[in-house]
CSV table of C-alpha atoms and ligand atoms in Angstrom, one decimal:
chain,number,residue,atom,x,y,z
P,118,MET,CA,0.1,-0.2,-0.1
P,119,THR,CA,1.4,3.5,-1.0
P,120,LYS,CA,1.8,6.0,1.9
P,121,GLU,CA,3.8,8.5,-0.5
P,122,GLN,CA,1.6,11.5,-0.1
P,123,SER,CA,1.5,11.2,3.7
P,124,GLU,CA,5.3,10.7,3.8
P,125,ALA,CA,5.7,13.7,1.7
P,126,LEU,CA,3.3,16.0,3.9
P,127,PHE,CA,5.0,14.9,6.9
P,128,GLN,CA,8.4,15.7,5.6
P,129,ARG,CA,7.0,19.3,4.6
P,130,GLY,CA,5.1,19.6,7.8
P,131,LEU,CA,8.2,18.8,9.8
P,132,LYS,CA,9.7,21.9,8.5
P,133,VAL,CA,7.2,24.2,9.8
P,134,LEU,CA,5.0,22.6,12.3
P,135,VAL,CA,6.3,21.1,15.4
P,136,GLU,CA,6.6,17.2,15.1
P,137,GLY,CA,4.9,18.1,11.7
P,138,VAL,CA,1.5,18.3,13.6
P,139,SER,CA,-0.5,20.3,16.3
P,140,SER,CA,-1.0,17.8,18.9
P,141,ALA,CA,1.3,14.9,20.0
P,142,SER,CA,-1.2,12.2,19.6
P,143,ARG,CA,-1.4,12.9,16.0
P,144,GLY,CA,2.1,12.8,15.2
P,145,PRO,CA,5.2,10.8,15.3
P,146,ALA,CA,5.1,10.5,19.3
P,147,THR,CA,2.0,8.1,18.7
P,148,PHE,CA,2.7,6.7,15.4
P,149,GLY,CA,6.4,6.1,15.5
P,150,GLY,CA,6.8,8.0,12.2
P,151,ALA,CA,4.6,9.8,9.5
P,152,PRO,CA,0.8,9.8,10.5
P,153,ARG,CA,-1.8,9.3,7.7
P,154,TYR,CA,-2.8,12.6,6.4
P,155,MET,CA,-6.7,12.4,5.9
P,156,SER,CA,-8.5,14.4,3.2
P,157,HIS,CA,-12.0,13.8,3.9
P,158,GLY,CA,-14.7,11.7,5.8
P,159,ALA,CA,-18.2,10.5,5.2
P,160,GLY,CA,-20.4,8.5,7.5
P,161,ALA,CA,-17.9,6.0,9.3
P,162,ARG,CA,-15.2,6.4,6.8
P,163,LEU,CA,-11.9,8.4,6.7
P,164,TYR,CA,-10.2,8.7,3.4
P,165,ASP,CA,-6.4,9.6,3.1
P,166,VAL,CA,-4.4,11.7,0.6
P,167,ASP,CA,-3.1,8.6,-0.9
P,168,GLY,CA,-6.4,7.3,-1.9
P,169,ARG,CA,-6.9,4.8,1.0
P,170,ASP,CA,-10.1,4.6,3.1
P,171,TYR,CA,-10.5,3.5,6.7
P,172,ILE,CA,-13.4,2.4,9.0
P,173,ASP,CA,-12.9,5.3,11.6
P,174,TRP,CA,-13.2,4.1,15.2
P,175,MET,CA,-11.4,7.2,16.7
P,176,MET,CA,-14.1,9.6,15.5
P,177,ALA,CA,-11.9,12.8,16.4
P,178,PHE,CA,-11.5,11.5,20.0
P,179,GLY,CA,-15.3,11.0,20.4
P,180,ALA,CA,-16.3,14.5,19.0
P,181,LEU,CA,-18.5,12.7,16.1
P,182,PRO,CA,-21.4,10.8,17.7
P,183,LEU,CA,-23.1,11.5,14.2
P,184,GLY,CA,-19.9,10.2,12.3
P,185,HIS,CA,-18.5,12.3,9.5
P,186,ALA,CA,-20.5,14.8,7.3
P,187,HIS,CA,-24.0,13.7,8.4
P,188,PRO,CA,-26.3,15.3,6.0
P,189,LYS,CA,-28.0,17.4,9.0
P,190,VAL,CA,-24.8,18.8,9.9
P,191,VAL,CA,-23.8,19.7,6.3
P,192,GLU,CA,-27.3,21.3,5.8
P,193,THR,CA,-27.1,23.3,9.0
P,194,ILE,CA,-23.6,24.6,8.5
P,195,THR,CA,-24.2,25.4,4.7
P,196,ARG,CA,-27.6,27.2,5.8
P,197,GLU,CA,-25.8,29.3,8.9
P,198,VAL,CA,-22.5,29.8,7.5
P,199,ALA,CA,-24.0,32.2,5.0
P,200,ARG,CA,-25.3,34.1,7.8
P,201,GLY,CA,-22.1,34.8,9.4
P,202,THR,CA,-19.7,32.7,11.3
P,203,HIS,CA,-19.3,34.5,14.7
P,204,PHE,CA,-20.9,37.6,16.5
P,205,ALA,CA,-19.5,37.2,20.0
P,206,THR,CA,-23.0,38.5,20.8
P,207,ALA,CA,-26.0,37.2,22.7
P,208,LEU,CA,-27.7,34.7,20.4
P,209,GLU,CA,-31.2,32.9,20.3
P,210,VAL,CA,-29.6,29.5,19.5
P,211,GLU,CA,-27.5,29.9,22.7
P,212,VAL,CA,-30.6,30.2,24.8
P,213,GLU,CA,-32.3,27.3,22.8
P,214,VAL,CA,-29.4,24.9,23.3
P,215,ALA,CA,-29.3,25.9,27.0
P,216,GLU,CA,-32.7,25.1,27.4
P,217,MET,CA,-32.4,21.8,25.6
P,218,LEU,CA,-29.5,20.8,28.0
P,219,VAL,CA,-30.9,22.0,31.3
P,220,ALA,CA,-34.0,19.9,30.4
P,221,LEU,CA,-32.0,16.8,29.5
P,222,LEU,CA,-29.4,17.0,32.8
P,223,PRO,CA,-31.4,16.8,36.2
P,224,HIS,CA,-28.2,18.2,37.9
P,225,VAL,CA,-27.9,21.0,35.7
P,226,ASP,CA,-29.9,24.3,36.2
P,227,LYS,CA,-27.8,26.7,34.4
P,228,VAL,CA,-24.8,26.4,31.8
P,229,ARG,CA,-22.0,28.3,30.6
P,230,PHE,CA,-20.5,27.7,27.2
P,231,ALA,CA,-16.7,27.6,26.5
P,232,ASN,CA,-14.9,26.1,23.7
P,233,THR,CA,-12.9,23.1,24.7
P,234,GLY,CA,-12.7,20.3,27.4
P,235,THR,CA,-9.6,22.1,29.1
P,236,GLU,CA,-11.0,25.7,29.0
P,237,ALA,CA,-14.2,24.3,30.6
P,238,ALA,CA,-12.3,22.4,33.5
P,239,MET,CA,-10.2,25.4,34.2
P,240,ALA,CA,-13.4,27.6,34.7
P,241,ALA,CA,-14.9,24.7,36.9
P,242,PHE,CA,-11.7,24.4,39.1
P,243,ARG,CA,-11.8,28.1,39.5
P,244,LEU,CA,-15.5,28.2,40.2
P,245,ALA,CA,-15.0,25.3,42.8
P,246,ARG,CA,-12.5,27.4,44.6
P,247,GLY,CA,-14.3,30.5,44.5
P,248,HIS,CA,-17.6,28.8,45.7
P,249,THR,CA,-16.1,27.0,48.8
P,250,GLY,CA,-13.3,29.3,49.4
P,251,ARG,CA,-10.8,26.3,49.7
P,252,ARG,CA,-7.8,25.6,47.6
P,253,LYS,CA,-7.1,21.9,47.4
P,254,ILE,CA,-8.2,19.9,44.3
P,255,ILE,CA,-8.4,16.1,44.7
P,256,LYS,CA,-7.8,14.3,41.5
P,257,PHE,CA,-7.1,10.6,40.7
P,258,GLU,CA,-4.1,8.8,39.2
P,259,GLY,CA,-4.3,8.7,35.4
P,260,HIS,CA,-7.2,11.0,35.1
P,261,TYR,CA,-6.9,13.7,32.6
P,262,HIS,CA,-8.8,17.0,32.5
P,263,GLY,CA,-7.0,18.9,29.9
P,264,TRP,CA,-3.6,20.5,30.0
P,265,TRP,CA,-3.9,23.1,32.8
P,266,ASP,CA,-0.9,23.2,35.0
P,267,ALA,CA,-2.8,22.4,38.4
P,268,VAL,CA,-4.1,19.1,37.1
P,269,LEU,CA,-1.5,18.0,34.7
P,270,VAL,CA,0.0,15.9,37.4
P,271,ASN,CA,0.0,12.0,37.1
P,272,THR,CA,-1.8,12.1,33.8
P,273,ASN,CA,0.6,9.9,31.8
P,274,PRO,CA,1.6,6.1,32.4
P,275,LEU,CA,4.5,5.7,34.5
P,276,PRO,CA,7.2,3.1,35.2
P,277,PRO,CA,6.0,1.0,38.0
P,278,THR,CA,8.8,1.8,40.2
P,279,MET,CA,7.8,5.6,39.9
P,280,LEU,CA,4.2,5.1,41.1
P,281,GLY,CA,5.2,5.3,44.8
P,282,HIS,CA,2.9,3.9,47.8
P,283,PRO,CA,-0.8,3.3,46.8
P,284,ASN,CA,-1.7,5.6,49.9
P,285,ASP,CA,0.6,8.3,48.8
P,286,PRO,CA,1.3,8.4,45.1
P,287,ILE,CA,4.3,10.2,44.0
P,288,ARG,CA,3.1,13.4,42.4
P,289,ILE,CA,4.7,13.9,38.7
P,290,PRO,CA,3.8,16.8,36.6
P,291,ASP,CA,3.4,15.7,32.9
P,292,SER,CA,5.2,18.7,31.6
P,293,SER,CA,8.2,20.9,31.8
P,294,GLY,CA,7.3,24.6,32.6
P,295,ILE,CA,4.7,23.8,35.1
P,296,PRO,CA,5.8,25.8,38.4
P,297,GLU,CA,5.3,23.7,41.7
P,298,GLU,CA,3.0,26.3,42.9
P,299,ALA,CA,0.5,25.4,40.2
P,300,TRP,CA,0.0,21.9,41.6
P,301,LYS,CA,1.3,22.4,45.3
P,302,ASP,CA,-2.5,22.2,46.2
P,303,THR,CA,-3.4,19.1,43.9
P,304,ILE,CA,-3.8,15.9,45.9
P,305,VAL,CA,-3.4,12.7,43.8
P,306,VAL,CA,-5.3,9.7,44.8
P,307,ARG,CA,-5.5,6.2,43.5
P,308,TRP,CA,-8.8,5.5,41.6
P,309,ASN,CA,-11.3,2.8,41.8
P,310,ASP,CA,-10.0,2.2,45.4
P,311,PHE,CA,-12.6,2.6,48.2
P,312,ASP,CA,-9.9,2.7,51.1
P,313,ALA,CA,-7.6,5.1,49.4
P,314,LEU,CA,-10.5,7.5,48.7
P,315,GLU,CA,-11.8,7.3,52.4
P,316,ARG,CA,-8.1,7.9,53.6
P,317,ALA,CA,-7.8,10.8,51.3
P,318,MET,CA,-10.9,12.5,52.3
P,319,ALA,CA,-10.1,12.1,56.0
P,320,LEU,CA,-7.0,13.7,55.5
P,321,HIS,CA,-7.8,16.4,52.9
P,322,GLY,CA,-11.5,16.5,52.4
P,323,ARG,CA,-12.4,19.4,54.7
P,324,ASP,CA,-9.8,21.7,52.5
P,325,ALA,CA,-10.7,20.4,49.5
P,326,ALA,CA,-12.7,22.7,47.0
P,327,CYS,CA,-13.6,19.6,44.8
P,328,VAL,CA,-13.0,16.2,44.1
P,329,VAL,CA,-12.8,15.7,40.4
P,330,THR,CA,-13.2,12.2,38.5
P,331,GLU,CA,-13.6,10.9,35.0
P,332,GLY,CA,-17.1,8.9,35.1
P,333,VAL,CA,-15.1,6.1,33.2
P,334,MET,CA,-11.4,6.2,33.3
P,335,SER,CA,-10.9,7.1,29.7
P,336,ASN,CA,-7.3,8.1,29.2
P,337,MET,CA,-5.8,4.8,30.2
P,338,GLY,CA,-8.0,2.7,27.7
P,339,VAL,CA,-11.5,2.2,29.2
P,340,ILE,CA,-11.7,1.4,33.0
P,341,PRO,CA,-15.1,1.2,34.4
P,342,PRO,CA,-15.7,2.4,38.0
P,343,LYS,CA,-16.3,-0.3,40.6
P,344,PRO,CA,-20.0,-0.6,41.6
P,345,GLY,CA,-20.7,1.8,44.0
P,346,TYR,CA,-17.4,3.7,43.8
P,347,LEU,CA,-18.6,6.9,42.1
P,348,ASN,CA,-21.6,7.0,44.7
P,349,ARG,CA,-19.5,6.7,47.6
P,350,MET,CA,-17.4,9.5,46.3
P,351,GLN,CA,-20.3,11.7,45.9
P,352,GLU,CA,-21.6,10.9,49.5
P,353,LEU,CA,-17.8,11.7,50.8
P,354,CYS,CA,-17.8,15.1,49.0
P,355,HIS,CA,-21.2,16.0,50.7
P,356,GLN,CA,-19.8,14.8,54.0
P,357,TYR,CA,-16.8,17.0,54.0
P,358,GLY,CA,-18.4,20.0,52.1
P,359,ALA,CA,-16.2,19.4,48.8
P,360,LEU,CA,-17.9,19.8,45.6
P,361,PHE,CA,-18.4,16.7,43.5
P,362,TYR,CA,-16.9,17.5,40.2
P,363,LEU,CA,-17.9,15.0,37.4
P,364,ASP,CA,-15.7,15.6,34.2
P,365,GLU,CA,-18.0,14.4,31.4
P,366,THR,CA,-15.8,15.5,28.6
P,367,VAL,CA,-15.5,12.2,27.2
P,368,THR,CA,-18.5,10.3,28.9
P,369,GLY,CA,-21.2,13.2,28.1
P,370,PHE,CA,-23.6,12.6,25.3
P,371,ARG,CA,-21.8,9.3,24.7
P,372,LEU,CA,-22.6,6.8,27.4
P,373,ALA,CA,-26.1,7.9,27.9
P,374,ALA,CA,-28.2,10.9,27.0
P,375,GLY,CA,-27.2,12.1,30.4
P,376,GLY,CA,-23.7,10.6,30.4
P,377,ALA,CA,-21.9,8.9,33.4
P,378,ALA,CA,-24.2,10.8,35.8
P,379,GLU,CA,-27.2,9.0,34.3
P,380,LEU,CA,-25.4,5.6,33.8
P,381,TYR,CA,-24.2,5.4,37.4
P,382,GLY,CA,-26.9,7.5,39.2
P,383,LEU,CA,-25.0,10.5,40.2
P,384,SER,CA,-25.9,13.9,41.0
P,385,PRO,CA,-22.7,16.0,40.5
P,386,ASP,CA,-22.5,19.6,41.7
P,387,ILE,CA,-20.5,20.7,38.9
P,388,VAL,CA,-20.2,19.0,35.5
P,389,THR,CA,-17.9,19.8,32.3
P,390,TYR,CA,-18.7,18.6,28.8
P,391,GLY,CA,-16.9,19.0,25.6
P,392,LYS,CA,-15.9,16.6,22.5
P,393,ALA,CA,-19.3,15.1,21.6
P,394,LEU,CA,-21.3,18.2,22.7
P,395,GLY,CA,-20.3,19.9,19.7
P,396,GLY,CA,-21.1,17.4,17.0
P,397,GLY,CA,-17.7,18.2,15.2
P,398,LEU,CA,-17.2,21.8,16.2
P,399,PRO,CA,-15.6,23.1,19.3
P,400,MET,CA,-18.1,23.4,22.0
P,401,ALA,CA,-17.8,23.0,25.7
P,402,MET,CA,-19.7,23.8,28.8
P,403,ILE,CA,-19.6,23.9,32.7
P,404,GLY,CA,-22.9,23.0,34.4
P,405,GLY,CA,-24.4,22.7,37.8
P,406,ARG,CA,-27.2,24.0,40.2
P,407,ASN,CA,-28.2,27.5,40.4
P,408,GLU,CA,-26.4,28.3,43.8
P,409,ILE,CA,-23.1,27.1,42.2
P,410,MET,CA,-23.4,28.5,38.7
P,411,ALA,CA,-24.1,31.8,40.1
P,412,GLY,CA,-20.5,32.0,41.1
P,413,LEU,CA,-19.6,32.8,37.5
P,414,GLU,CA,-21.8,36.2,37.5
P,415,TRP,CA,-19.8,39.1,36.8
P,416,GLY,CA,-17.5,40.4,39.7
P,417,LYS,CA,-17.3,36.9,41.6
P,418,VAL,CA,-15.4,34.0,39.4
P,419,LEU,CA,-14.2,35.3,36.1
P,420,HIS,CA,-14.5,33.2,32.9
P,421,PHE,CA,-14.1,35.1,29.5
P,422,GLY,CA,-13.6,34.0,25.9
P,423,THR,CA,-14.0,35.7,22.5
P,424,HIS,CA,-15.2,32.4,21.1
P,425,ASN,CA,-17.5,31.2,23.8
P,426,ALA,CA,-21.0,30.1,22.4
P,427,GLY,CA,-20.0,30.2,18.7
P,428,ARG,CA,-23.0,30.3,16.7
P,429,LEU,CA,-21.9,27.5,14.1
P,430,ALA,CA,-21.0,25.1,16.9
P,431,LEU,CA,-24.3,26.0,18.8
P,432,HIS,CA,-26.2,25.0,15.8
P,433,LEU,CA,-24.4,21.7,15.5
P,434,THR,CA,-24.7,21.1,19.1
P,435,LYS,CA,-28.6,21.6,18.6
P,436,VAL,CA,-28.3,19.2,15.7
P,437,MET,CA,-26.4,16.7,17.5
P,438,LEU,CA,-29.0,16.7,20.3
P,439,GLU,CA,-32.0,16.7,18.2
P,440,THR,CA,-30.7,13.7,16.0
P,441,MET,CA,-29.4,11.5,19.0
P,442,LEU,CA,-32.5,12.2,21.0
P,443,ALA,CA,-35.1,11.5,18.4
P,444,ASP,CA,-37.4,8.4,18.6
P,445,ASN,CA,-36.7,8.1,22.4
P,446,GLN,CA,-33.1,8.6,22.3
P,447,ALA,CA,-32.7,6.1,19.7
P,448,GLY,CA,-29.2,7.4,18.6
P,449,PHE,CA,-27.7,6.7,22.1
P,450,ALA,CA,-29.3,3.5,22.1
P,451,ARG,CA,-27.8,2.7,18.6
P,452,ILE,CA,-24.2,3.8,19.5
P,453,LYS,CA,-24.5,1.5,22.7
P,454,GLU,CA,-25.6,-1.5,20.9
P,455,LEU,CA,-22.7,-1.0,18.2
P,456,GLY,CA,-20.1,-0.5,21.0
P,457,LEU,CA,-21.1,-3.4,22.8
P,458,LYS,CA,-21.4,-5.7,19.5
P,459,MET,CA,-17.8,-4.3,18.5
P,460,ALA,CA,-16.5,-5.1,21.9
P,461,ALA,CA,-18.1,-8.6,22.0
P,462,GLU,CA,-16.8,-9.3,18.5
P,463,MET,CA,-13.2,-8.5,19.4
P,464,ARG,CA,-13.3,-10.6,22.5
P,465,GLN,CA,-14.4,-13.6,20.2
P,466,VAL,CA,-11.7,-12.7,17.8
P,467,ALA,CA,-9.0,-12.7,20.6
P,468,LYS,CA,-10.2,-15.9,22.1
P,469,ALA,CA,-10.3,-17.7,18.6
P,470,SER,CA,-6.6,-16.4,17.8
P,471,ASN,CA,-5.4,-17.3,21.5
P,472,ARG,CA,-1.9,-16.2,20.5
P,473,HIS,CA,-1.8,-13.1,22.5
P,474,GLY,CA,-2.8,-12.3,25.9
P,475,MET,CA,-5.5,-9.7,25.6
P,476,VAL,CA,-8.7,-8.3,27.2
P,477,VAL,CA,-11.1,-5.9,25.6
P,478,GLN,CA,-12.9,-3.5,28.1
P,479,GLY,CA,-15.6,-1.3,27.4
P,480,VAL,CA,-18.7,0.8,28.5
P,481,ASN,CA,-21.5,1.1,25.9
P,482,SER,CA,-20.2,2.9,23.0
P,483,MET,CA,-16.6,3.1,24.3
P,484,PHE,CA,-14.2,0.3,24.1
P,485,GLN,CA,-10.4,-0.6,24.2
P,486,ILE,CA,-8.0,-3.7,23.7
P,487,PHE,CA,-5.4,-4.2,26.3
P,488,PHE,CA,-2.5,-6.8,25.4
P,489,THR,CA,-2.0,-8.0,29.0
P,490,LYS,CA,-1.6,-11.2,30.8
P,491,LYS,CA,-4.3,-10.1,33.3
P,492,GLU,CA,-8.1,-10.8,33.1
P,493,GLU,CA,-8.9,-7.2,33.9
P,494,ILE,CA,-7.3,-3.8,34.0
P,495,ALA,CA,-9.0,-2.3,36.8
P,496,ASP,CA,-7.0,1.0,37.6
P,497,TYR,CA,-4.1,3.1,36.6
P,498,ARG,CA,-1.5,1.0,38.2
P,499,ASP,CA,-2.6,-2.1,36.5
P,500,PHE,CA,-2.4,0.0,33.3
P,501,CYS,CA,1.1,1.0,34.0
P,502,THR,CA,2.5,-2.5,35.1
P,503,HIS,CA,0.6,-5.0,33.0
P,504,VAL,CA,-0.4,-3.4,29.6
P,505,ASP,CA,2.0,-3.7,26.6
P,506,ARG,CA,1.6,-0.4,24.7
P,507,THR,CA,4.5,-1.2,22.3
P,508,LYS,CA,2.4,-4.2,21.2
P,509,PHE,CA,-0.8,-2.3,20.9
P,510,ARG,CA,0.9,0.4,18.6
P,511,ASP,CA,1.9,-2.5,16.4
P,512,PHE,CA,-1.4,-4.0,16.4
P,513,ALA,CA,-3.2,-0.7,15.4
P,514,LEU,CA,-0.6,0.2,12.7
P,515,ARG,CA,-1.2,-3.1,11.1
P,516,LEU,CA,-4.9,-2.8,11.3
P,517,MET,CA,-4.6,0.7,9.5
P,518,ASP,CA,-2.7,-1.0,6.7
P,519,LYS,CA,-6.0,-3.0,6.4
P,520,GLY,CA,-8.2,0.0,6.6
P,521,ILE,CA,-9.2,0.1,10.1
P,522,TYR,CA,-8.3,3.4,11.9
P,523,MET,CA,-7.7,3.2,15.9
P,524,ASN,CA,-5.4,5.7,17.6
P,525,PRO,CA,-2.2,3.7,18.1
P,526,SER,CA,-2.0,4.9,21.8
P,527,ALA,CA,-3.1,2.2,24.3
P,528,THR,CA,-4.3,5.1,26.5
P,529,LEU,CA,-6.9,6.1,24.3
P,530,HIS,CA,-10.1,4.4,23.3
P,531,SER,CA,-12.3,3.6,20.0
P,532,LEU,CA,-15.7,4.8,19.9
P,533,SER,CA,-18.9,3.9,17.9
P,534,SER,CA,-21.1,6.5,16.0
P,535,ILE,CA,-24.5,6.3,14.5
P,536,ALA,CA,-23.0,6.2,11.2
P,537,HIS,CA,-21.3,2.8,12.1
P,538,THR,CA,-23.0,-0.4,10.6
P,539,GLU,CA,-22.9,-4.1,11.5
P,540,ALA,CA,-20.9,-4.5,8.3
P,541,ASP,CA,-18.2,-2.3,9.9
P,542,ILE,CA,-17.9,-4.6,12.7
P,543,ALA,CA,-17.7,-7.6,10.7
P,544,ALA,CA,-14.9,-6.1,8.6
P,545,THR,CA,-13.1,-4.8,11.6
P,546,ALA,CA,-13.4,-8.4,13.2
P,547,ARG,CA,-12.0,-9.9,10.0
P,548,ALA,CA,-8.9,-7.4,9.9
P,549,MET,CA,-8.2,-8.0,13.5
P,550,ALA,CA,-8.4,-11.8,13.1
P,551,GLU,CA,-5.5,-11.4,10.3
P,552,VAL,CA,-3.7,-9.0,12.4
P,553,LEU,CA,-3.2,-11.2,15.3
P,554,GLU,CA,-2.3,-14.1,13.0
P,555,GLU,CA,0.5,-11.9,11.5
P,556,MET,CA,1.7,-10.2,14.7
P,557,PRO,CA,4.9,-11.8,16.3
T,814,PLP,C1,-11.8,13.5,30.6
T,814,PLP,C2,-11.3,14.9,29.7
T,814,PLP,N1,-11.2,16.2,30.3
T,814,PLP,C3,-10.8,16.9,29.6
T,814,PLP,C4,-10.2,16.9,28.4
T,814,PLP,C5,-9.9,18.0,27.6
T,814,PLP,O1,-10.4,18.3,26.4
T,814,PLP,P1,-10.0,19.1,25.3
T,814,PLP,O2,-9.2,18.3,24.6
T,814,PLP,O3,-11.2,19.7,24.5
T,814,PLP,O4,-9.1,20.4,25.7
T,814,PLP,C6,-10.1,15.4,27.8
T,814,PLP,C7,-9.6,15.5,26.4
T,814,PLP,O5,-9.3,14.4,26.0
T,814,PLP,C8,-10.5,14.4,28.5
T,814,PLP,O6,-10.4,13.2,28.2
């Protein structure tokens, strides 16, 4: 198969873009060399500049529950772009979309729109600190809440000898250029561990502005919460007066219409959403009850943004919600059905091959394959110690050669959209069986 055009673009890109791309997860750090340069997408397919096509299981890191170029998206953008791109003024569609969101999410009385998950999280942390007058943030090992200094701590896999005692994880920022003051009030706790949580809350709960968690660990593959774990976290937050902040950037408008909060029966104090919310354009939001969200009023906790509530993105958010919610939320039921089917097929293929230690973990429309000798990857420490990431990259790159696109990083995950079909699942399973036979 030819990759000539991608190679040529990569060489050109290297001269003018850092690593040839705009985010490490798209370039050589993840691909080991030139990535595939994509030219267009349609439905569940991506097409590269060398004329190859792929079944796309990455879906822009979860930003596309409707798939690529959904007819309603194309129609809406075409209509609205002719009326102006962005005004940075109050908008009717802003009110309409906020009304839809408040009607859908029982824990949300008010929303504030932002552009990206990172930005929404930054505002949410500031709001939590402003609302409580407390400084500490309790976060979990392996959880990612965007690239802001205060929470960019223990978000990447570490060598097992650098993890520290489970009661007291060694705190390691994931970047140079982060001053110690930025994360001095950030407490890192082992996730999915009831005892570690109780202990951390007894030690820090009274000083904590919030406890922040992903609903499903989504940046170490896919690791579901243990039964009752998030509910206990919510209880402990109430007990110690810390806000319970559920980061739904990945899980929102994906695991269910009401995200992880609905799936696990939670009522978080603060939530942030991004990715799927915008249906393909940058859109994020902070949500919560009236008394907490009132903290964002002028003169209290500041949150600004030239591009907040972009009108094109709001129109797409509206299209995404209308499409996914139609016929009694059939869109959410469909992506769940497809995600569960794909994960089940993968388990079958892995079992039939029996050449590699593998487990497939998933929650509804999200799934990931781990090359491991363990039967389950239950937390970040399992991931760091027992998952063969090099082998996953080899697997994903071989799949790519067969027209199946998954991000080659084992820390990420795959996702279904309403554009996928049972035929895509069958084609993916066939390619996977071949790759497992070929792999050393
Ligand atoms: C759980 C979670 N929160 C926040 C973010 C940051 O979102 P964004 O990339 O839109 O800034 C991400 C991104 O992957 C995420 O997975």
